[in-house]
Amino acid sequence: MTQSQLTNAGATYRQILVNTLVPNRQAGVKLFFRTDKNNFVLFINNTSQVSAAKLEQLQQNNVKHLYLSITDQQGYLNYLKENLSAILSNPELTDNDKAEIIYDTASSITKELFLKPSTKGIKQTRNLVNCMIDTISHSPKTCNLLMMITSQDYYTYTHSINVGIYAISMMRKVKPSISDSELKTLGLGFFLHDLGKARIPNSILNKQGSLDQYEWQLMQEHPMLGVELVHKMGEDSPLLTDIILTHHERNCGTGYPRKLTGNEISLPGKVCALCDVFDALTTKRPYKKALSTFESLKLMKNEHHEQFDMELLNQFIILFT
Ligand SMILES: [Fe+2]
């Protein structure tokens, strides 16, 4: 979570925005005021609804933040997940607030999904992507702000969020006429592109040295494993499965699993591949430092250009300028 922390009498509290509270719904966690003397006084119990009158009172007193115990952090994230659409429709939230709420919720949902893929997790991811695209439609600046808060620490789940954000931004750029409905389906595909890695042993995913032949073969199966997983969970949109299956194909035919070339690869597949490589370069791993945006784009353009559609790569570069 991106909100700041405070400690008092041995307990640690996290700040939350009052504007994330939806009138007449339970937040599901105890919420506290912070007094001038840095004491924390109970504002509302975990079982009580936050009434419109109470929220009004906070607004009149210009209270922007409440606090919760960090031990209740997961409860608050669950509240965000379940009420995301209603929360993001609050006109009082700034674009920056919306970007932070989306990113925190995305982290919570995808972390759980990659640990244990489930139909519920996919449903939550779909809701997240839908809310994100609705928000971007009304407040396009949120898209740039999301691109700025992507994580530099590499985990499969943070990589999925980063690629999801870059690829949604890129699709809006290269296909301005794209409908929200198509973007939502593609967006889910971008967020789930690496789901098959949930079926690859951690010893291979986190191996510091190079992979042996067997390990590399197994790694190359993750696009197919991802498609199998989403099919098993009732997701069979060809737009979605195409992204999962083609995100490691390369324009010059050196990719996997099918060694497709040029026009054999769909536009979303090419976009996902670009964003996937860019995020791998700009995040740090135990065996390599994170390259800057400039260094990464330069490397992609100068040394790996044959792997990508040049026109798309140029558009991608413009996205960061
Ligand atoms: Fe992948």
PDB file of N, CA, C and O in Angstrom, residues 203-231:
ATOM      1  N   SER A 203      11.653 -22.739  -8.219  1.00  0.00           N
ATOM      2  CA  SER A 203      13.097 -22.980  -8.367  1.00  0.00           C
ATOM      3  C   SER A 203      13.555 -22.610  -9.791  1.00  0.00           C
ATOM      4  O   SER A 203      14.697 -22.233  -9.998  1.00  0.00           O
ATOM      5  N   ILE A 204      12.660 -22.728 -10.752  1.00  0.00           N
ATOM      6  CA  ILE A 204      13.006 -22.352 -12.127  1.00  0.00           C
ATOM      7  C   ILE A 204      12.760 -20.849 -12.338  1.00  0.00           C
ATOM      8  O   ILE A 204      13.611 -20.139 -12.872  1.00  0.00           O
ATOM      9  N   LEU A 205      11.607 -20.379 -11.842  1.00  0.00           N
ATOM     10  CA  LEU A 205      11.282 -18.957 -12.034  1.00  0.00           C
ATOM     11  C   LEU A 205      12.326 -18.038 -11.405  1.00  0.00           C
ATOM     12  O   LEU A 205      12.662 -16.993 -11.948  1.00  0.00           O
ATOM     13  N   ASN A 206      12.824 -18.452 -10.214  1.00  0.00           N
ATOM     14  CA  ASN A 206      13.750 -17.572  -9.487  1.00  0.00           C
ATOM     15  C   ASN A 206      15.209 -17.993  -9.617  1.00  0.00           C
ATOM     16  O   ASN A 206      16.058 -17.504  -8.872  1.00  0.00           O
ATOM     17  N   LYS A 207      15.499 -18.902 -10.526  1.00  0.00           N
ATOM     18  CA  LYS A 207      16.875 -19.388 -10.658  1.00  0.00           C
ATOM     19  C   LYS A 207      17.794 -18.224 -11.067  1.00  0.00           C
ATOM     20  O   LYS A 207      17.474 -17.468 -11.974  1.00  0.00           O
ATOM     21  N   GLN A 208      18.943 -18.144 -10.391  1.00  0.00           N
ATOM     22  CA  GLN A 208      19.823 -17.000 -10.671  1.00  0.00           C
ATOM     23  C   GLN A 208      20.705 -17.231 -11.894  1.00  0.00           C
ATOM     24  O   GLN A 208      21.009 -16.308 -12.619  1.00  0.00           O
ATOM     25  N   GLY A 209      21.121 -18.476 -12.105  1.00  0.00           N
ATOM     26  CA  GLY A 209      21.968 -18.755 -13.268  1.00  0.00           C
ATOM     27  C   GLY A 209      21.102 -19.010 -14.495  1.00  0.00           C
ATOM     28  O   GLY A 209      19.881 -18.840 -14.459  1.00  0.00           O
ATOM     29  N   SER A 210      21.751 -19.446 -15.596  1.00  0.00           N
ATOM     30  CA  SER A 210      20.939 -19.716 -16.788  1.00  0.00           C
ATOM     31  C   SER A 210      20.221 -21.061 -16.642  1.00  0.00           C
ATOM     32  O   SER A 210      20.672 -21.960 -15.928  1.00  0.00           O
ATOM     33  N   LEU A 211      19.116 -21.202 -17.344  1.00  0.00           N
ATOM     34  CA  LEU A 211      18.297 -22.415 -17.245  1.00  0.00           C
ATOM     35  C   LEU A 211      18.922 -23.531 -18.077  1.00  0.00           C
ATOM     36  O   LEU A 211      19.465 -23.270 -19.159  1.00  0.00           O
ATOM     37  N   ASP A 212      18.838 -24.795 -17.584  1.00  0.00           N
ATOM     38  CA  ASP A 212      19.322 -25.899 -18.427  1.00  0.00           C
ATOM     39  C   ASP A 212      18.229 -26.218 -19.467  1.00  0.00           C
ATOM     40  O   ASP A 212      17.135 -25.621 -19.445  1.00  0.00           O
ATOM     41  N   GLN A 213      18.533 -27.162 -20.345  1.00  0.00           N
ATOM     42  CA  GLN A 213      17.630 -27.412 -21.476  1.00  0.00           C
ATOM     43  C   GLN A 213      16.216 -27.797 -21.020  1.00  0.00           C
ATOM     44  O   GLN A 213      15.213 -27.323 -21.548  1.00  0.00           O
ATOM     45  N   TYR A 214      16.154 -28.676 -19.998  1.00  0.00           N
ATOM     46  CA  TYR A 214      14.860 -29.140 -19.498  1.00  0.00           C
ATOM     47  C   TYR A 214      14.078 -27.965 -18.900  1.00  0.00           C
ATOM     48  O   TYR A 214      12.883 -27.783 -19.175  1.00  0.00           O
ATOM     49  N   GLU A 215      14.784 -27.151 -18.084  1.00  0.00           N
ATOM     50  CA  GLU A 215      14.124 -26.021 -17.419  1.00  0.00           C
ATOM     51  C   GLU A 215      13.614 -25.006 -18.463  1.00  0.00           C
ATOM     52  O   GLU A 215      12.514 -24.461 -18.342  1.00  0.00           O
ATOM     53  N   TRP A 216      14.422 -24.772 -19.474  1.00  0.00           N
ATOM     54  CA  TRP A 216      14.050 -23.806 -20.514  1.00  0.00           C
ATOM     55  C   TRP A 216      12.826 -24.297 -21.294  1.00  0.00           C
ATOM     56  O   TRP A 216      11.921 -23.526 -21.618  1.00  0.00           O
ATOM     57  N   GLN A 217      12.810 -25.620 -21.549  1.00  0.00           N
ATOM     58  CA  GLN A 217      11.662 -26.206 -22.249  1.00  0.00           C
ATOM     59  C   GLN A 217      10.384 -26.010 -21.443  1.00  0.00           C
ATOM     60  O   GLN A 217       9.340 -25.631 -21.972  1.00  0.00           O
ATOM     61  N   LEU A 218      10.512 -26.259 -20.132  1.00  0.00           N
ATOM     62  CA  LEU A 218       9.354 -26.112 -19.246  1.00  0.00           C
ATOM     63  C   LEU A 218       8.895 -24.644 -19.215  1.00  0.00           C
ATOM     64  O   LEU A 218       7.697 -24.348 -19.295  1.00  0.00           O
ATOM     65  N   MET A 219       9.851 -23.745 -19.121  1.00  0.00           N
ATOM     66  CA  MET A 219       9.550 -22.314 -19.087  1.00  0.00           C
ATOM     67  C   MET A 219       8.784 -21.892 -20.350  1.00  0.00           C
ATOM     68  O   MET A 219       7.849 -21.093 -20.279  1.00  0.00           O
ATOM     69  N   GLN A 220       9.184 -22.479 -21.473  1.00  0.00           N
ATOM     70  CA  GLN A 220       8.533 -22.119 -22.739  1.00  0.00           C
ATOM     71  C   GLN A 220       7.096 -22.631 -22.836  1.00  0.00           C
ATOM     72  O   GLN A 220       6.376 -22.290 -23.764  1.00  0.00           O
ATOM     73  N   GLU A 221       6.731 -23.468 -21.881  1.00  0.00           N
ATOM     74  CA  GLU A 221       5.350 -23.975 -21.881  1.00  0.00           C
ATOM     75  C   GLU A 221       4.377 -23.027 -21.184  1.00  0.00           C
ATOM     76  O   GLU A 221       3.178 -23.243 -21.213  1.00  0.00           O
ATOM     77  N   HIS A 222       4.897 -21.961 -20.524  1.00  0.00           N
ATOM     78  CA  HIS A 222       3.982 -21.148 -19.719  1.00  0.00           C
ATOM     79  C   HIS A 222       2.875 -20.464 -20.529  1.00  0.00           C
ATOM     80  O   HIS A 222       1.761 -20.323 -19.995  1.00  0.00           O
ATOM     81  N   PRO A 223       3.090 -20.092 -21.810  1.00  0.00           N
ATOM     82  CA  PRO A 223       1.925 -19.537 -22.539  1.00  0.00           C
ATOM     83  C   PRO A 223       0.794 -20.573 -22.679  1.00  0.00           C
ATOM     84  O   PRO A 223      -0.386 -20.252 -22.443  1.00  0.00           O
ATOM     85  N   MET A 224       1.153 -21.815 -23.023  1.00  0.00           N
ATOM     86  CA  MET A 224       0.131 -22.865 -23.175  1.00  0.00           C
ATOM     87  C   MET A 224      -0.534 -23.172 -21.835  1.00  0.00           C
ATOM     88  O   MET A 224      -1.750 -23.357 -21.744  1.00  0.00           O
ATOM     89  N   LEU A 225       0.312 -23.242 -20.779  1.00  0.00           N
ATOM     90  CA  LEU A 225      -0.234 -23.522 -19.443  1.00  0.00           C
ATOM     91  C   LEU A 225      -1.209 -22.431 -19.012  1.00  0.00           C
ATOM     92  O   LEU A 225      -2.226 -22.703 -18.375  1.00  0.00           O
ATOM     93  N   GLY A 226      -0.900 -21.190 -19.392  1.00  0.00           N
ATOM     94  CA  GLY A 226      -1.783 -20.061 -19.072  1.00  0.00           C
ATOM     95  C   GLY A 226      -3.125 -20.206 -19.777  1.00  0.00           C
ATOM     96  O   GLY A 226      -4.177 -19.994 -19.172  1.00  0.00           O
ATOM     97  N   VAL A 227      -3.073 -20.594 -21.064  1.00  0.00           N
ATOM     98  CA  VAL A 227      -4.322 -20.768 -21.811  1.00  0.00           C
ATOM     99  C   VAL A 227      -5.145 -21.896 -21.177  1.00  0.00           C
ATOM    100  O   VAL A 227      -6.361 -21.759 -20.987  1.00  0.00           O
ATOM    101  N   GLU A 228      -4.467 -23.004 -20.820  1.00  0.00           N
ATOM    102  CA  GLU A 228      -5.180 -24.122 -20.174  1.00  0.00           C
ATOM    103  C   GLU A 228      -5.865 -23.669 -18.885  1.00  0.00           C
ATOM    104  O   GLU A 228      -7.012 -24.010 -18.616  1.00  0.00           O
ATOM    105  N   LEU A 229      -5.114 -22.871 -18.105  1.00  0.00           N
ATOM    106  CA  LEU A 229      -5.662 -22.402 -16.823  1.00  0.00           C
ATOM    107  C   LEU A 229      -6.913 -21.542 -17.021  1.00  0.00           C
ATOM    108  O   LEU A 229      -7.921 -21.756 -16.350  1.00  0.00           O
ATOM    109  N   VAL A 230      -6.827 -20.564 -17.948  1.00  0.00           N
ATOM    110  CA  VAL A 230      -8.006 -19.695 -18.110  1.00  0.00           C
ATOM    111  C   VAL A 230      -9.191 -20.459 -18.717  1.00  0.00           C
ATOM    112  O   VAL A 230     -10.333 -20.203 -18.357  1.00  0.00           O
ATOM    113  N   HIS A 231      -8.887 -21.432 -19.602  1.00  0.00           N
ATOM    114  CA  HIS A 231      -9.975 -22.262 -20.157  1.00  0.00           C
ATOM    115  C   HIS A 231     -10.665 -23.020 -19.038  1.00  0.00           C
ATOM    116  O   HIS A 231     -11.884 -23.080 -18.971  1.00  0.00           O
TER     117      HIS A 231
END
